[in-house]
Short mmCIF file of C-alpha atoms in Angstrom, two decimals:
data_model
loop_
_atom_site.label_atom_id
_atom_site.label_comp_id
_atom_site.label_asym_id
_atom_site.label_seq_id
_atom_site.Cartn_x
_atom_site.Cartn_y
_atom_site.Cartn_z
CA MET A 1 297.29 58.12 201.43
CA LEU A 2 295.52 60.92 199.60
CA ARG A 3 297.67 63.51 197.90
CA PHE A 4 296.89 67.22 197.80
CA ALA A 5 298.19 69.87 195.42
CA ALA A 6 297.71 73.63 195.60
CA ILE A 7 296.12 75.42 192.68
CA THR A 8 296.71 79.11 193.15
CA THR A 9 294.23 81.57 191.78
CA LEU A 10 295.51 85.14 191.55
CA LEU A 11 292.89 87.82 192.06
CA VAL A 12 294.22 91.19 191.03
CA GLY A 13 292.36 94.43 191.60
CA LEU A 14 292.88 98.09 192.37
CA LEU A 15 292.59 98.52 196.09
CA SER A 16 292.29 102.01 197.57
CA GLY A 17 294.83 102.42 200.32
CA PRO A 18 294.94 105.24 202.77
CA ILE A 19 297.02 107.24 200.29
CA GLY A 20 295.27 106.06 197.17
CA GLY A 21 297.98 103.59 196.22
CA ILE A 22 297.57 100.41 194.18
CA GLY A 23 297.07 97.34 196.35
CA ALA A 24 298.95 94.11 195.87
CA GLY A 25 297.40 91.03 194.28
CA VAL A 26 295.58 88.71 196.66
CA ALA A 27 296.22 85.02 196.21
CA GLN A 28 293.75 82.35 197.22
CA GLU A 29 294.79 78.72 197.27
CA HIS A 30 292.36 75.91 196.50
CA GLN A 31 293.62 72.41 197.18
CA THR A 32 292.89 69.75 194.63
CA LEU A 33 292.74 66.10 195.52
CA THR A 34 293.99 62.89 193.94
CA THR A 35 291.26 60.53 195.06
CA PRO A 36 291.49 56.70 195.25
CA SER A 37 291.78 54.62 192.08
CA LEU A 38 292.58 51.00 191.38
CA VAL A 39 292.91 48.71 188.34
CA VAL A 40 292.99 44.92 188.64
CA ASP A 41 293.18 42.09 186.13
CA LEU A 42 289.76 40.54 186.72
CA ASP A 43 290.83 36.97 185.99
CA THR A 44 294.22 36.84 187.74
CA GLY A 45 293.59 39.33 190.51
CA VAL A 46 296.91 41.06 189.81
CA VAL A 47 297.00 44.75 190.72
CA LEU A 48 297.98 46.92 187.74
CA HIS A 49 297.51 50.32 189.36
CA ALA A 50 296.74 51.47 192.90
CA GLU A 51 296.54 54.94 194.36
CA ALA A 52 295.18 55.40 197.88
CA ALA A 53 293.33 52.14 197.21
CA GLY A 54 293.25 51.14 200.85
CA ASP A 55 291.98 54.45 202.20
CA PRO A 56 288.53 54.30 203.83
CA TRP A 57 285.81 56.00 201.78
CA TYR A 58 282.05 56.45 201.83
CA PRO A 59 280.47 54.00 199.35
CA ALA A 60 277.33 55.84 198.23
CA SER A 61 275.34 53.57 195.90
CA THR A 62 278.24 51.20 195.27
CA ALA A 63 276.95 49.63 198.51
CA LYS A 64 274.15 48.23 196.35
CA LEU A 65 276.67 45.75 194.94
CA MET A 66 276.65 44.01 198.31
CA THR A 67 272.85 44.28 198.38
CA ALA A 68 272.80 42.45 195.05
CA LEU A 69 275.25 39.80 196.26
CA VAL A 70 273.18 39.00 199.36
CA ALA A 71 270.05 38.80 197.19
CA PHE A 72 271.80 36.50 194.68
CA GLN A 73 272.83 34.21 197.52
CA ALA A 74 269.25 34.09 198.82
CA LEU A 75 268.13 33.11 195.31
CA GLU A 76 270.69 30.31 195.24
CA ARG A 77 269.50 28.98 198.59
CA GLY A 78 265.90 29.03 197.41
CA ASP A 79 264.83 31.47 200.12
CA VAL A 80 263.25 33.57 197.37
CA ASP A 81 262.88 33.36 193.60
CA LEU A 82 262.86 35.91 190.81
CA SER A 83 259.04 36.09 190.90
CA THR A 84 258.82 36.73 194.66
CA PRO A 85 256.86 39.96 195.23
CA VAL A 86 258.80 42.91 196.62
CA ILE A 87 256.39 45.38 198.24
CA LEU A 88 257.22 48.97 199.13
CA SER A 89 256.69 49.30 202.88
CA HIS A 90 256.35 52.46 204.92
CA ASN A 91 259.95 51.96 206.05
CA ALA A 92 261.16 51.55 202.48
CA MET A 93 259.49 54.78 201.40
CA ASP A 94 260.91 56.66 204.38
CA GLN A 95 264.17 57.40 202.55
CA SER A 96 265.78 60.80 202.17
CA ALA A 97 266.27 60.14 198.45
CA ALA A 98 263.34 58.26 196.90
CA TYR A 99 262.78 59.40 193.34
CA ALA A 100 261.43 56.41 191.42
CA GLY A 101 257.86 57.70 191.66
CA LEU A 102 256.70 54.79 193.81
CA LYS A 103 254.30 54.73 196.75
CA VAL A 104 253.67 52.53 199.75
CA GLY A 105 252.06 49.33 198.51
CA ASN A 106 253.60 49.34 195.03
CA ALA A 107 254.81 45.82 194.28
CA MET A 108 257.16 44.27 191.73
CA THR A 109 258.89 40.97 191.19
CA LEU A 110 262.25 40.43 192.82
CA GLU A 111 263.86 40.34 189.37
CA ASP A 112 262.41 43.75 188.53
CA ALA A 113 263.51 45.04 191.94
CA LEU A 114 267.09 44.04 191.15
CA TYR A 115 266.93 46.03 187.90
CA ALA A 116 265.49 49.01 189.78
CA VAL A 117 268.33 48.84 192.32
CA LEU A 118 271.28 48.10 190.02
CA VAL A 119 270.27 50.22 187.02
CA GLY A 120 268.00 52.93 188.42
CA SER A 121 269.74 53.00 191.82
CA ALA A 122 266.31 53.22 193.49
CA ASN A 123 267.03 53.66 197.20
CA GLU A 124 263.51 52.80 198.35
CA VAL A 125 263.49 49.58 196.32
CA ALA A 126 266.83 48.57 197.87
CA VAL A 127 265.22 48.71 201.31
CA ALA A 128 262.11 46.82 200.15
CA LEU A 129 264.35 44.18 198.57
CA ALA A 130 266.25 43.86 201.84
CA GLU A 131 263.02 43.42 203.80
CA THR A 132 261.81 40.77 201.36
CA VAL A 133 265.02 38.74 201.55
CA ALA A 134 265.75 38.96 205.28
CA GLY A 135 262.47 40.02 206.93
CA THR A 136 263.81 43.36 208.17
CA GLU A 137 266.27 45.92 206.91
CA ALA A 138 268.44 45.45 210.00
CA ALA A 139 268.64 41.68 209.50
CA PHE A 140 269.66 42.21 205.87
CA VAL A 141 272.42 44.65 206.87
CA ASP A 142 273.73 41.97 209.25
CA LEU A 143 273.99 39.64 206.25
CA MET A 144 275.82 42.33 204.28
CA ASN A 145 278.40 42.77 207.02
CA ALA A 146 278.82 39.03 207.53
CA GLU A 147 279.57 38.65 203.82
CA ALA A 148 282.03 41.55 203.94
CA VAL A 149 283.89 39.76 206.75
CA ARG A 150 283.86 36.49 204.80
CA LEU A 151 285.35 38.21 201.74
CA GLY A 152 288.07 39.90 203.79
CA MET A 153 286.77 43.43 203.21
CA THR A 154 288.53 44.77 206.29
CA ALA A 155 287.82 48.49 205.69
CA THR A 156 284.12 47.90 205.09
CA HIS A 157 281.08 48.31 207.29
CA PHE A 158 277.49 48.69 206.10
CA THR A 159 274.61 50.39 207.90
CA ASN A 160 271.95 50.31 205.16
CA PRO A 161 271.31 48.52 201.86
CA ASN A 162 271.26 51.58 199.59
CA GLY A 163 274.41 53.52 200.46
CA LEU A 164 272.73 56.67 201.74
CA PHE A 165 275.19 58.62 203.84
CA ASP A 166 276.12 57.39 207.28
CA ARG A 167 279.50 58.17 208.84
CA LYS A 168 279.74 54.59 210.06
CA GLN A 169 279.30 53.18 206.54
CA THR A 170 282.69 52.76 204.87
CA VAL A 171 284.52 50.88 202.14
CA SER A 172 287.83 51.22 200.28
CA ALA A 173 288.69 50.95 196.60
CA ARG A 174 290.42 47.69 197.43
CA ASP A 175 287.33 46.27 199.16
CA LEU A 176 285.01 47.36 196.36
CA ALA A 177 287.27 45.61 193.86
CA VAL A 178 287.13 42.42 195.96
CA LEU A 179 283.33 42.70 196.05
CA GLY A 180 282.90 43.53 192.37
CA ARG A 181 285.25 40.75 191.25
CA HIS A 182 283.53 38.14 193.41
CA LEU A 183 280.06 39.27 192.37
CA PHE A 184 280.88 39.17 188.67
CA GLN A 185 282.76 35.88 188.69
CA GLU A 186 280.39 33.91 190.91
CA HIS A 187 277.06 35.05 189.44
CA PRO A 188 277.37 35.18 185.63
CA GLN A 189 273.64 34.59 185.15
CA TYR A 190 273.00 38.18 186.27
CA HIS A 191 275.59 39.92 184.06
CA LYS A 192 272.86 41.37 181.84
CA MET A 193 271.56 43.43 184.74
CA PHE A 194 274.87 45.26 185.06
CA GLN A 195 275.00 45.98 181.31
CA THR A 196 271.56 47.62 181.21
CA ALA A 197 271.53 51.34 180.47
CA ALA A 198 268.05 52.30 181.72
CA VAL A 199 265.06 50.91 183.58
CA THR A 200 261.48 52.14 183.18
CA ILE A 201 259.17 51.73 186.17
CA ASP A 202 255.51 52.45 185.45
CA ASP A 203 256.47 54.65 182.50
CA LYS A 204 259.10 56.57 184.51
CA GLU A 205 262.56 56.09 183.01
CA LEU A 206 265.61 55.94 185.27
CA ILE A 207 268.83 56.18 183.27
CA SER A 208 272.00 54.57 184.65
CA TYR A 209 274.68 57.04 185.67
CA ASN A 210 277.30 54.64 184.35
CA GLU A 211 278.18 56.43 181.10
CA LEU A 212 280.68 53.71 180.22
CA ILE A 213 277.84 51.34 179.31
CA THR A 214 277.00 53.41 176.25
CA ARG A 215 280.28 55.27 175.69
CA TYR A 216 283.12 52.82 176.33
CA PRO A 217 283.09 49.73 174.09
CA GLY A 218 283.45 46.48 176.01
CA THR A 219 281.98 47.72 179.27
CA LEU A 220 280.36 44.89 181.27
CA GLY A 221 279.10 46.91 184.29
CA LEU A 222 278.94 47.43 187.31
CA LYS A 223 277.77 50.36 189.56
CA THR A 224 278.17 54.05 190.24
CA GLY A 225 277.29 56.05 193.34
CA PHE A 226 277.08 59.60 194.62
CA VAL A 227 276.48 61.39 197.90
CA CYS A 228 278.06 64.73 198.75
CA SER A 229 280.44 63.25 201.32
CA ALA A 230 281.69 60.53 198.94
CA GLY A 231 281.84 62.30 195.62
CA ARG A 232 281.17 60.30 192.47
CA ASN A 233 282.24 56.67 192.75
CA ILE A 234 282.36 53.83 190.26
CA VAL A 235 283.21 50.13 190.13
CA ALA A 236 283.50 49.07 186.48
CA ILE A 237 284.52 46.07 184.39
CA ALA A 238 285.50 46.15 180.72
CA GLU A 239 286.74 43.55 178.24
CA ARG A 240 288.98 43.87 175.18
CA ASP A 241 290.58 41.11 173.10
CA GLY A 242 289.82 38.50 175.73
CA LYS A 243 291.31 40.54 178.58
CA ARG A 244 289.05 41.74 181.39
CA LEU A 245 289.92 44.58 183.75
CA LEU A 246 288.20 45.92 186.83
CA ALA A 247 288.61 49.59 187.76
CA VAL A 248 287.54 51.57 190.81
CA VAL A 249 287.53 55.38 190.98
CA LEU A 250 286.27 57.14 194.11
CA GLY A 251 285.57 60.77 194.92
CA ALA A 252 285.36 62.20 191.40
CA THR A 253 283.99 65.73 191.19
CA THR A 254 281.72 65.39 188.15
CA GLY A 255 280.22 62.60 186.09
CA ARG A 256 282.55 63.58 183.27
CA GLU A 257 285.63 63.25 185.48
CA ARG A 258 284.47 59.89 186.83
CA ALA A 259 283.82 58.39 183.39
CA GLU A 260 286.92 59.86 181.74
CA ARG A 261 289.28 58.81 184.52
CA THR A 262 287.91 55.28 184.44
CA ALA A 263 288.08 55.06 180.63
CA LYS A 264 291.66 56.38 180.67
CA LEU A 265 292.68 53.74 183.20
CA PHE A 266 291.05 51.04 181.06
CA ASP A 267 292.84 52.27 177.93
CA GLU A 268 296.17 52.29 179.71
CA GLY A 269 295.55 48.86 181.18
CA PHE A 270 294.53 47.26 177.90
CA ALA A 271 297.54 48.86 176.15
CA GLY A 272 299.92 47.42 178.73
CA ASN A 273 300.92 50.85 179.98
CA LEU A 274 300.07 50.04 183.60
CA ALA A 275 302.97 48.08 185.01
CA ALA A 276 301.88 45.18 187.20
CA GLU A 277 302.79 45.97 190.80
CA GLY A 278 303.48 42.32 191.65
CA THR A 279 300.72 42.40 194.23
CA SER A 280 297.50 40.44 194.20
CA LEU A 281 294.28 42.18 195.12
CA VAL A 282 293.82 40.20 198.32
CA GLU A 283 297.34 41.16 199.46
CA LEU A 284 296.71 44.88 198.96
CA PRO A 285 296.49 46.43 202.44
CA ASN A 286 293.78 48.68 203.77
CA VAL A 287 294.69 51.77 205.79
CA LEU A 288 292.54 51.21 208.84
CA GLU A 289 293.92 53.94 211.07
CA THR A 290 292.52 56.81 208.97
CA LYS A 291 289.01 58.20 208.61
CA PRO A 292 287.22 58.66 205.27
CA GLU A 293 287.79 61.93 203.46
CA ASP A 294 284.57 63.96 203.67
CA MET A 295 283.97 65.60 200.28
CA ARG A 296 280.83 67.51 201.26
CA MET A 297 282.36 70.98 201.44
CA ARG A 298 284.28 70.45 198.20
CA LEU A 299 281.27 69.21 196.25
CA CYS A 300 278.15 70.65 197.85
CA SER A 301 278.94 74.11 199.18
CA ASN A 302 280.03 77.56 198.11
CA GLU A 303 283.56 76.15 197.82
CA THR A 304 282.55 73.80 195.01
CA ALA A 305 283.21 76.06 192.01
CA ALA A 306 286.81 76.74 193.02
CA TYR A 307 287.50 73.10 193.84
CA GLU A 308 285.93 71.88 190.60
CA ALA A 309 288.01 74.35 188.59
CA GLY A 310 291.15 72.91 190.14
CA GLN A 311 290.04 69.31 189.50
CA ASN A 312 289.28 70.23 185.87
CA ARG A 313 292.90 71.27 185.50
CA ARG A 314 294.04 68.01 187.04
CA TYR A 315 291.63 65.87 184.98
CA PRO A 316 290.85 67.82 181.77
CA MET A 317 289.87 64.77 179.69
CA GLY A 318 286.68 65.39 177.76
CA LEU A 319 286.67 69.15 178.26
CA VAL A 320 286.80 71.49 175.27
CA GLY A 321 290.27 71.34 173.75
CA ALA A 322 291.27 68.17 175.61
CA PRO A 323 291.17 64.58 174.32
CA SER A 324 288.38 62.26 175.46
CA TYR A 325 288.65 58.58 176.24
CA LEU A 326 284.94 58.05 175.64
CA LYS A 327 283.21 57.34 172.34
CA ASP A 328 279.96 58.65 170.91
CA PRO A 329 276.97 57.11 172.71
CA VAL A 330 275.56 53.85 171.35
CA SER A 331 272.39 51.99 172.21
CA ALA A 332 272.40 49.51 175.08
CA PRO A 333 269.84 47.12 176.61
CA THR A 334 267.02 48.56 178.67
CA HIS A 335 264.44 47.02 180.99
CA SER A 336 260.87 48.05 181.77
CA PHE A 337 258.10 46.78 184.01
CA GLN A 338 254.81 47.73 185.62
CA THR A 339 254.13 47.53 189.32
CA TRP A 340 250.90 46.45 190.95
CA PHE A 341 249.35 47.53 194.24
CA VAL A 342 249.13 45.58 197.50
CA PRO A 343 247.27 47.43 200.28
CA GLN A 344 249.41 47.90 203.37
CA PRO A 345 248.25 48.36 206.97
CA GLU A 346 247.92 52.01 207.83
CA PHE A 347 251.02 53.24 209.56
CA VAL A 348 250.05 54.76 212.90
CA PRO A 349 252.88 55.44 215.35
CA VAL A 350 252.17 53.79 218.69
CA PRO A 351 252.13 56.49 221.38
CA SER A 352 254.14 55.91 224.50
CA ALA A 353 252.00 55.00 227.47
CA LYS A 354 251.91 57.64 230.16
CA PRO A 355 253.68 56.66 233.35
CA VAL A 356 251.24 55.19 235.84
CA GLN A 357 251.38 55.65 239.57
CA ALA A 358 252.35 52.69 241.67
CA VAL A 359 249.05 52.77 243.52
CA GLU A 360 246.01 54.98 243.79
CA LEU A 361 244.12 55.60 246.99
CA ILE A 362 240.37 55.66 247.54
CA VAL A 363 239.97 59.22 248.65
CA THR A 364 236.43 58.91 250.08
CA PRO A 365 236.76 59.48 253.80
CA PRO A 366 236.41 56.08 255.49
CA ALA A 367 233.85 55.39 258.18
CA SER A 368 235.08 55.29 261.72
CA GLY A 369 236.95 52.08 262.41
CA SER A 370 237.24 50.98 258.74
CA THR A 371 240.47 50.49 256.82
CA VAL A 372 241.76 52.41 253.81
CA GLU A 373 241.64 50.33 250.61
CA ILE A 374 244.69 50.43 248.30
CA VAL A 375 243.73 49.66 244.70
CA PRO A 376 246.45 48.73 242.14
CA PRO A 377 246.15 50.68 238.87
CA ARG A 378 244.83 49.03 235.74
CA LYS A 379 247.32 48.39 232.96
CA PRO A 380 246.79 50.45 229.80
CA PRO A 381 245.34 48.40 226.94
CA LEU A 382 247.78 46.92 224.45
CA PRO A 383 247.76 48.54 220.99
CA ARG A 384 246.16 46.48 218.22
CA GLY A 385 246.62 46.22 214.53
#
């Protein structure tokens, strides 16, 4: 379970009392949070460190790891290939966070789409990729959830392919480690995608938020993510002297904290300072009776400054006067491509047909002795196009 600690800030001032006395200091407490983290030996699956690793959490863009896995499986089956066009639909562009500079009708190869999703974290491309692989976004999400069940990711449920916030969309550090380990071990031909530091789409560069790629030697990937309710998440793999470790950190406050905490865990793991817990990853339990911690108020409100100050005290690595576990940036592979345009049908919402009366009467007064004719209404025409 998550652990809280109180950081007390003392605000002292001269307060005017009714007799002009000096007021007492006013203390305000800001709780800091030890958020989930996990380290696993990638090859053996042995857990080296686990803290709140089974707690449900919001995935943010780490959900795109499952998007990649479902796409890789479609490639293996021959349903698609790396040159299959991925076209930005109206639905794909209707995302609350679409910042790759693309428009409806922009097209790219499926290989380039994977780079856009895994390196640039392009939310709109994730939806277009899903539509290309499965026909509809909803059908693709069904595949994501079926794969999560098959892998035993018992705390996980997906509602979209890009990780944008939905209260029903959850993971755990344990489940993300299961996913990342499987993805990396079963699909080595795509490792280079996870080690790419930037992708340029039509001359617009999207830099990976995974600082470890350029600042922690031996990093092999995989994916970061951020939404206010999740905080800053990461699933990462690094190698040193033939040993490969997988680390998960969820709910970090800043990019610095996320990268430094992960690098510190790697250093400790490679040095043998993380004692094996005697548990395999698949045996690590999830805590299914709790709800995900919602980080929105801590990270995206007027409470953020106080909370961040407390977290900086808890995780000072990389701040002025504190040691850093990261190295100076080095160059890393990049990927670039140009899109082309495929005209799409104009999107016109179909209006709801007005309710029709059951019957309508001929209101012309009938001649004496004639009957009243009842005429059924005509059906409204079906929309076209």
